[in-house]
PDB file of C-alpha atoms in Angstrom:
ATOM      1  CA  TYR A   6       0.000   0.000   0.000  1.00 96.00           C
ATOM      2  CA  MET A   7       1.368   3.406  -0.935  1.00 97.00           C
ATOM      3  CA  THR A   8       0.126   6.825   0.091  1.00 97.00           C
ATOM      4  CA  LEU A   9       1.043  10.479  -0.253  1.00 96.00           C
ATOM      5  CA  ALA A  10       1.558  11.898   3.223  1.00 95.00           C
ATOM      6  CA  SER A  11       2.902  15.225   4.426  1.00 90.00           C
ATOM      7  CA  GLU A  12       5.364  16.409   7.018  1.00 88.00           C
ATOM      8  CA  MET A  13       6.347  19.796   8.403  1.00 86.00           C
ATOM      9  CA  LEU A  14      10.013  20.596   7.799  1.00 82.00           C
ATOM     10  CA  PRO A  15      12.152  23.602   8.703  1.00 79.00           C
ATOM     11  CA  VAL A  16      12.674  25.798   5.649  1.00 74.00           C
ATOM     12  CA  LYS A  17      16.438  25.499   6.197  1.00 71.00           C
ATOM     13  CA  ASN A  18      16.128  21.814   5.127  1.00 76.00           C
ATOM     14  CA  LEU A  19      15.300  23.052   1.626  1.00 73.00           C
ATOM     15  CA  LEU A  20      18.616  24.903   1.245  1.00 69.00           C
ATOM     16  CA  HIS A  21      20.984  23.467  -1.323  1.00 65.00           C
ATOM     17  CA  PRO A  22      24.701  23.362  -0.473  1.00 67.00           C
ATOM     18  CA  GLY A  23      26.187  26.850  -0.392  1.00 68.00           C
ATOM     19  CA  GLN A  24      22.819  28.642  -0.602  1.00 67.00           C
ATOM     20  CA  ASP A  25      22.475  31.726   1.615  1.00 67.00           C
ATOM     21  CA  ILE A  26      19.547  31.513   4.045  1.00 67.00           C
ATOM     22  CA  SER A  27      18.579  35.126   3.195  1.00 66.00           C
ATOM     23  CA  TYR A  28      17.204  33.729  -0.070  1.00 61.00           C
ATOM     24  CA  PHE A  29      14.276  32.381   1.961  1.00 63.00           C
ATOM     25  CA  MET A  30      13.359  35.692   3.588  1.00 64.00           C
ATOM     26  CA  ARG A  31       9.897  36.541   2.351  1.00 61.00           C
ATOM     27  CA  SER A  32       9.827  40.117   3.627  1.00 62.00           C
ATOM     28  CA  PRO A  33      12.353  42.778   4.680  1.00 67.00           C
ATOM     29  CA  ASN A  34      11.209  42.310   8.299  1.00 72.00           C
ATOM     30  CA  MET A  35      12.230  38.633   8.429  1.00 69.00           C
ATOM     31  CA  THR A  36      15.414  37.650  10.196  1.00 74.00           C
ATOM     32  CA  GLU A  37      17.543  34.539   9.747  1.00 73.00           C
ATOM     33  CA  ALA A  38      16.061  33.242  13.011  1.00 74.00           C
ATOM     34  CA  ASP A  39      12.543  33.582  11.512  1.00 71.00           C
ATOM     35  CA  VAL A  40      13.596  31.480   8.527  1.00 68.00           C
ATOM     36  CA  VAL A  41      15.230  28.829  10.700  1.00 67.00           C
ATOM     37  CA  GLU A  42      12.063  28.544  12.803  1.00 69.00           C
ATOM     38  CA  ASN A  43       9.660  28.711   9.851  1.00 74.00           C
ATOM     39  CA  LYS A  44       8.277  25.341   8.746  1.00 78.00           C
ATOM     40  CA  VAL A  45       6.749  24.335   5.453  1.00 78.00           C
ATOM     41  CA  ARG A  46       4.583  21.362   4.479  1.00 83.00           C
ATOM     42  CA  CYS A  47       6.354  18.863   2.237  1.00 88.00           C
ATOM     43  CA  GLY A  48       5.056  15.671   0.702  1.00 92.00           C
ATOM     44  CA  LYS A  49       6.289  12.186   1.444  1.00 95.00           C
ATOM     45  CA  LEU A  50       5.557   8.933  -0.370  1.00 97.00           C
ATOM     46  CA  VAL A  51       5.142   6.087   2.094  1.00 97.00           C
ATOM     47  CA  GLU A  52       4.704   2.379   1.365  1.00 98.00           C
ATOM     48  CA  PHE A  53       3.241   0.012   3.954  1.00 98.00           C
ATOM     49  CA  ASP A  54       3.050  -3.767   4.002  1.00 98.00           C
ATOM     50  CA  GLU A  55      -0.176  -5.656   4.778  1.00 97.00           C
ATOM     51  CA  THR A  56       0.463  -5.341   8.527  1.00 98.00           C
ATOM     52  CA  GLY A  57       0.764  -1.549   8.362  1.00 97.00           C
ATOM     53  CA  ARG A  58       4.535  -1.501   8.822  1.00 98.00           C
ATOM     54  CA  GLU A  59       6.385   1.176   6.810  1.00 97.00           C
ATOM     55  CA  VAL A  60       8.652  -0.588   4.294  1.00 98.00           C
ATOM     56  CA  TRP A  61       9.732   2.291   2.017  1.00 98.00           C
ATOM     57  CA  SER A  62       9.497   6.063   1.883  1.00 97.00           C
ATOM     58  CA  TYR A  63      10.687   8.976  -0.197  1.00 96.00           C
ATOM     59  CA  ASN A  64      10.714  12.510   1.185  1.00 94.00           C
ATOM     60  CA  LEU A  65       9.828  14.834  -1.692  1.00 91.00           C
ATOM     61  CA  SER A  66      11.718  17.602   0.129  1.00 87.00           C
ATOM     62  CA  LYS A  67      14.910  15.800  -1.011  1.00 87.00           C
ATOM     63  CA  TYR A  68      14.058  16.749  -4.580  1.00 89.00           C
ATOM     64  CA  ILE A  69      13.977  20.545  -4.078  1.00 84.00           C
ATOM     65  CA  PRO A  70      17.581  21.295  -2.955  1.00 81.00           C
ATOM     66  CA  GLY A  71      19.863  20.987  -5.955  1.00 82.00           C
ATOM     67  CA  SER A  72      16.955  21.197  -8.417  1.00 88.00           C
ATOM     68  CA  ASP A  73      15.867  24.169 -10.509  1.00 90.00           C
ATOM     69  CA  VAL A  74      12.939  24.726  -8.102  1.00 88.00           C
ATOM     70  CA  VAL A  75      15.275  26.772  -5.869  1.00 81.00           C
ATOM     71  CA  ASN A  76      15.286  29.386  -8.682  1.00 84.00           C
ATOM     72  CA  ARG A  77      11.533  29.976  -8.316  1.00 85.00           C
ATOM     73  CA  LYS A  78      10.960  33.415  -6.833  1.00 76.00           C
ATOM     74  CA  GLY A  79       7.810  35.297  -5.963  1.00 69.00           C
ATOM     75  CA  ALA A  80       6.954  38.907  -6.764  1.00 66.00           C
ATOM     76  CA  ASN A  81       8.963  40.100  -3.745  1.00 66.00           C
ATOM     77  CA  GLY A  82      12.097  38.277  -4.961  1.00 67.00           C
ATOM     78  CA  SER A  83      12.191  35.591  -2.255  1.00 67.00           C
ATOM     79  CA  PHE A  84      12.117  31.838  -2.752  1.00 70.00           C
ATOM     80  CA  GLU A  85       8.601  30.408  -3.136  1.00 74.00           C
ATOM     81  CA  TYR A  86       8.756  27.044  -1.405  1.00 72.00           C
ATOM     82  CA  GLU A  87       5.097  25.980  -1.715  1.00 80.00           C
ATOM     83  CA  VAL A  88       4.919  23.277  -4.418  1.00 88.00           C
ATOM     84  CA  HIS A  89       1.813  21.322  -3.263  1.00 90.00           C
ATOM     85  CA  GLU A  90       2.243  17.659  -4.117  1.00 94.00           C
ATOM     86  CA  ASN A  91      -1.323  16.608  -4.928  1.00 95.00           C
ATOM     87  CA  ALA A  92      -1.238  13.222  -6.698  1.00 97.00           C
ATOM     88  CA  PHE A  93       0.961  10.288  -7.597  1.00 98.00           C
ATOM     89  CA  PHE A  94       0.787   7.163  -9.724  1.00 98.00           C
ATOM     90  CA  PHE A  95       2.897   4.047  -9.176  1.00 98.00           C
ATOM     91  CA  ASP A  96       3.510   2.105 -12.396  1.00 97.00           C
ATOM     92  CA  GLU A  97       4.304  -1.294 -10.909  1.00 95.00           C
ATOM     93  CA  LYS A  98       5.225  -2.803 -14.315  1.00 95.00           C
ATOM     94  CA  SER A  99       8.104  -0.393 -14.910  1.00 96.00           C
ATOM     95  CA  SER A 100       8.814   0.486 -11.243  1.00 97.00           C
ATOM     96  CA  TYR A 101       8.375   4.226 -11.746  1.00 97.00           C
ATOM     97  CA  ILE A 102       6.357   6.671  -9.651  1.00 98.00           C
ATOM     98  CA  TYR A 103       4.923   9.853 -11.167  1.00 98.00           C
ATOM     99  CA  VAL A 104       4.347  12.710  -8.693  1.00 97.00           C
ATOM    100  CA  SER A 105       2.272  15.798  -9.503  1.00 97.00           C
ATOM    101  CA  PHE A 106       3.185  19.201  -8.032  1.00 95.00           C
ATOM    102  CA  ASN A 107       0.147  21.437  -8.537  1.00 93.00           C
ATOM    103  CA  VAL A 108       1.514  24.888  -7.643  1.00 90.00           C
ATOM    104  CA  ILE A 109       4.598  24.631  -9.878  1.00 92.00           C
ATOM    105  CA  SER A 110       2.771  22.749 -12.697  1.00 93.00           C
ATOM    106  CA  ARG A 111       5.289  19.919 -12.653  1.00 95.00           C
ATOM    107  CA  ILE A 112       5.419  16.134 -12.717  1.00 96.00           C
ATOM    108  CA  ILE A 113       8.514  14.209 -11.681  1.00 96.00           C
ATOM    109  CA  LYS A 114       9.274  10.576 -12.493  1.00 97.00           C
ATOM    110  CA  ILE A 115      11.007   8.616  -9.726  1.00 97.00           C
ATOM    111  CA  LYS A 116      12.677   5.206 -10.095  1.00 98.00           C
ATOM    112  CA  TYR A 117      11.414   2.799  -7.425  1.00 98.00           C
ATOM    113  CA  PRO A 118      12.865   1.668  -5.014  1.00 98.00           C
ATOM    114  CA  GLU A 119      16.037   3.712  -5.662  1.00 97.00           C
ATOM    115  CA  GLY A 120      14.290   7.071  -5.208  1.00 97.00           C
ATOM    116  CA  THR A 121      16.156   8.592  -8.161  1.00 96.00           C
ATOM    117  CA  VAL A 122      14.399  11.346 -10.128  1.00 96.00           C
ATOM    118  CA  THR A 123      14.814  10.311 -13.772  1.00 95.00           C
ATOM    119  CA  ASN A 124      12.578  12.830 -15.589  1.00 94.00           C
ATOM    120  CA  VAL A 125      11.052  16.237 -14.890  1.00 94.00           C
ATOM    121  CA  TYR A 126       8.024  17.473 -16.848  1.00 95.00           C
ATOM    122  CA  GLY A 127       6.940  21.096 -16.680  1.00 92.00           C
ATOM    123  CA  GLU A 128       8.614  24.485 -16.557  1.00 89.00           C
ATOM    124  CA  ILE A 129      12.310  24.606 -15.678  1.00 90.00           C
ATOM    125  CA  PHE A 130      12.991  27.619 -13.449  1.00 90.00           C
ATOM    126  CA  LYS A 131      15.997  29.721 -14.422  1.00 88.00           C
ATOM    127  CA  PRO A 132      17.831  32.129 -12.076  1.00 82.00           C
ATOM    128  CA  GLY A 133      16.436  35.658 -12.270  1.00 77.00           C
ATOM    129  CA  MET A 134      13.670  34.728 -14.728  1.00 81.00           C
ATOM    130  CA  PRO A 135       9.932  35.031 -13.969  1.00 80.00           C
ATOM    131  CA  GLU A 136       7.715  31.961 -14.096  1.00 82.00           C
ATOM    132  CA  SER A 137       6.316  31.067 -17.494  1.00 82.00           C
ATOM    133  CA  TRP A 138       3.787  28.458 -18.538  1.00 80.00           C
ATOM    134  CA  ASN A 139       5.121  25.089 -19.797  1.00 83.00           C
ATOM    135  CA  GLY A 140       2.518  25.020 -22.591  1.00 85.00           C
ATOM    136  CA  LEU A 141       1.074  21.570 -21.827  1.00 89.00           C
ATOM    137  CA  PHE A 142      -0.576  21.690 -18.403  1.00 94.00           C
ATOM    138  CA  CYS A 143      -1.088  24.090 -15.521  1.00 93.00           C
ATOM    139  CA  ASN A 144      -2.114  23.449 -11.892  1.00 93.00           C
ATOM    140  CA  GLN A 145      -2.927  19.853 -12.775  1.00 96.00           C
ATOM    141  CA  HIS A 146      -4.487  17.099 -10.676  1.00 94.00           C
ATOM    142  CA  SER A 147      -4.750  13.327 -10.836  1.00 93.00           C
ATOM    143  CA  CYS A 148      -1.767  12.174 -12.899  1.00 96.00           C
ATOM    144  CA  LYS A 149      -2.066   8.576 -14.121  1.00 97.00           C
ATOM    145  CA  LEU A 150      -0.554   6.247 -16.705  1.00 96.00           C
ATOM    146  CA  SER A 151      -2.878   4.560 -19.208  1.00 95.00           C
ATOM    147  CA  GLN A 152      -2.653   0.867 -20.101  1.00 93.00           C
ATOM    148  CA  LYS A 153      -0.821   1.921 -23.270  1.00 94.00           C
ATOM    149  CA  GLY A 154       1.724   3.933 -21.269  1.00 94.00           C
ATOM    150  CA  TYR A 155       0.395   7.455 -21.892  1.00 97.00           C
ATOM    151  CA  LEU A 156       0.612   9.964 -19.061  1.00 97.00           C
ATOM    152  CA  TYR A 157      -2.712  11.690 -18.513  1.00 96.00           C
ATOM    153  CA  LEU A 158      -4.026  14.222 -16.037  1.00 97.00           C
ATOM    154  CA  PHE A 159      -6.778  16.664 -15.229  1.00 96.00           C
ATOM    155  CA  ASN A 160      -5.358  19.930 -16.546  1.00 95.00           C
ATOM    156  CA  ASN A 161      -6.943  22.884 -14.721  1.00 93.00           C
ATOM    157  CA  ASP A 162      -5.303  25.040 -17.432  1.00 90.00           C
ATOM    158  CA  ILE A 163      -5.390  28.153 -15.240  1.00 88.00           C
ATOM    159  CA  CYS A 164      -2.347  29.635 -17.015  1.00 88.00           C
ATOM    160  CA  SER A 165      -4.194  30.027 -20.321  1.00 85.00           C
ATOM    161  CA  ASP A 166      -7.489  31.107 -18.703  1.00 79.00           C
ATOM    162  CA  ALA A 167      -9.296  28.330 -20.616  1.00 84.00           C
ATOM    163  CA  PRO A 168     -11.728  25.714 -19.333  1.00 88.00           C
ATOM    164  CA  PRO A 169     -10.102  22.615 -17.814  1.00 93.00           C
ATOM    165  CA  LYS A 170      -9.041  19.710 -20.004  1.00 94.00           C
ATOM    166  CA  ILE A 171      -8.153  16.088 -19.677  1.00 96.00           C
ATOM    167  CA  THR A 172      -4.763  15.866 -21.370  1.00 96.00           C
ATOM    168  CA  MET A 173      -2.977  12.690 -22.495  1.00 97.00           C
ATOM    169  CA  MET A 174       0.738  12.832 -23.318  1.00 96.00           C
ATOM    170  CA  GLU A 175       3.474  10.527 -24.533  1.00 96.00           C
ATOM    171  CA  GLU A 176       6.927  10.670 -22.982  1.00 95.00           C
ATOM    172  CA  SER A 177       9.323  11.796 -25.700  1.00 88.00           C
ATOM    173  CA  ASN A 178      13.017  12.614 -25.734  1.00 80.00           C
ATOM    174  CA  ARG A 179      12.534  14.585 -28.949  1.00 77.00           C
ATOM    175  CA  GLU A 180      10.185  17.169 -27.453  1.00 75.00           C
ATOM    176  CA  LYS A 181      11.553  20.202 -25.585  1.00 73.00           C
ATOM    177  CA  THR A 182       9.234  19.518 -22.654  1.00 80.00           C
ATOM    178  CA  GLY A 183       9.859  15.746 -22.666  1.00 90.00           C
ATOM    179  CA  LEU A 184       6.150  15.214 -23.351  1.00 93.00           C
ATOM    180  CA  LYS A 185       4.125  15.189 -26.552  1.00 93.00           C
ATOM    181  CA  LYS A 186       0.363  15.781 -26.383  1.00 94.00           C
ATOM    182  CA  VAL A 187      -1.504  12.925 -28.096  1.00 96.00           C
ATOM    183  CA  TRP A 188      -5.103  13.553 -27.010  1.00 96.00           C
ATOM    184  CA  GLU A 189      -7.178  16.111 -25.154  1.00 95.00           C
ATOM    185  CA  TYR A 190     -10.767  16.493 -24.000  1.00 95.00           C
ATOM    186  CA  GLN A 191     -11.935  20.075 -23.488  1.00 92.00           C
ATOM    187  CA  CYS A 192     -14.297  20.402 -20.512  1.00 91.00           C
ATOM    188  CA  THR A 193     -17.049  22.991 -20.801  1.00 82.00           C
ATOM    189  CA  PHE A 194     -18.693  25.422 -18.448  1.00 72.00           C
ATOM    190  CA  GLU A 195     -22.115  24.338 -19.674  1.00 71.00           C
ATOM    191  CA  GLY A 196     -24.713  24.679 -16.934  1.00 60.00           C
ATOM    192  CA  VAL A 197     -22.433  26.764 -14.697  1.00 54.00           C
ATOM    193  CA  LYS A 198     -23.952  30.082 -13.601  1.00 50.00           C
TER     194      LYS A 198
END
């Protein structure tokens, strides 16, 4: 049995080696002590056996330090550490886990049981650059893998101000984003007042 849990971690745990803690100060009034004491919710994948004993886990907070996510800054120039892990899918045939991060419009692919991130789908954050839409999905939910191996999700599509969609994509090394859209169903606002 596998579940997506959460834990509260000190923000300092999200620092990558050599990163100055002032990067995490969200306002001019914050001190280093405030940052050290500040805690943020982070996701954790946990696997249990049939007796309820934990047999494997992966702290998603391990992914942030050293990744491009540390380049994500808010309007005030400080690091935005809310990523909101909201769904996962475990492909038992290939031993990969797909994890959806709603707030940063990203999906990561993790090799199980190693816990190695092998692919990243979504926007790559660059130092000093504002966020931009990845062009395929935005603030998504419910990532899954179809029987034919297509990655699909409920695409809220907030970035393009369009109605939500169900988007199906193929993993592709030839595409800039690593994903190629193969099918989409446009939801409607019919009946909504």
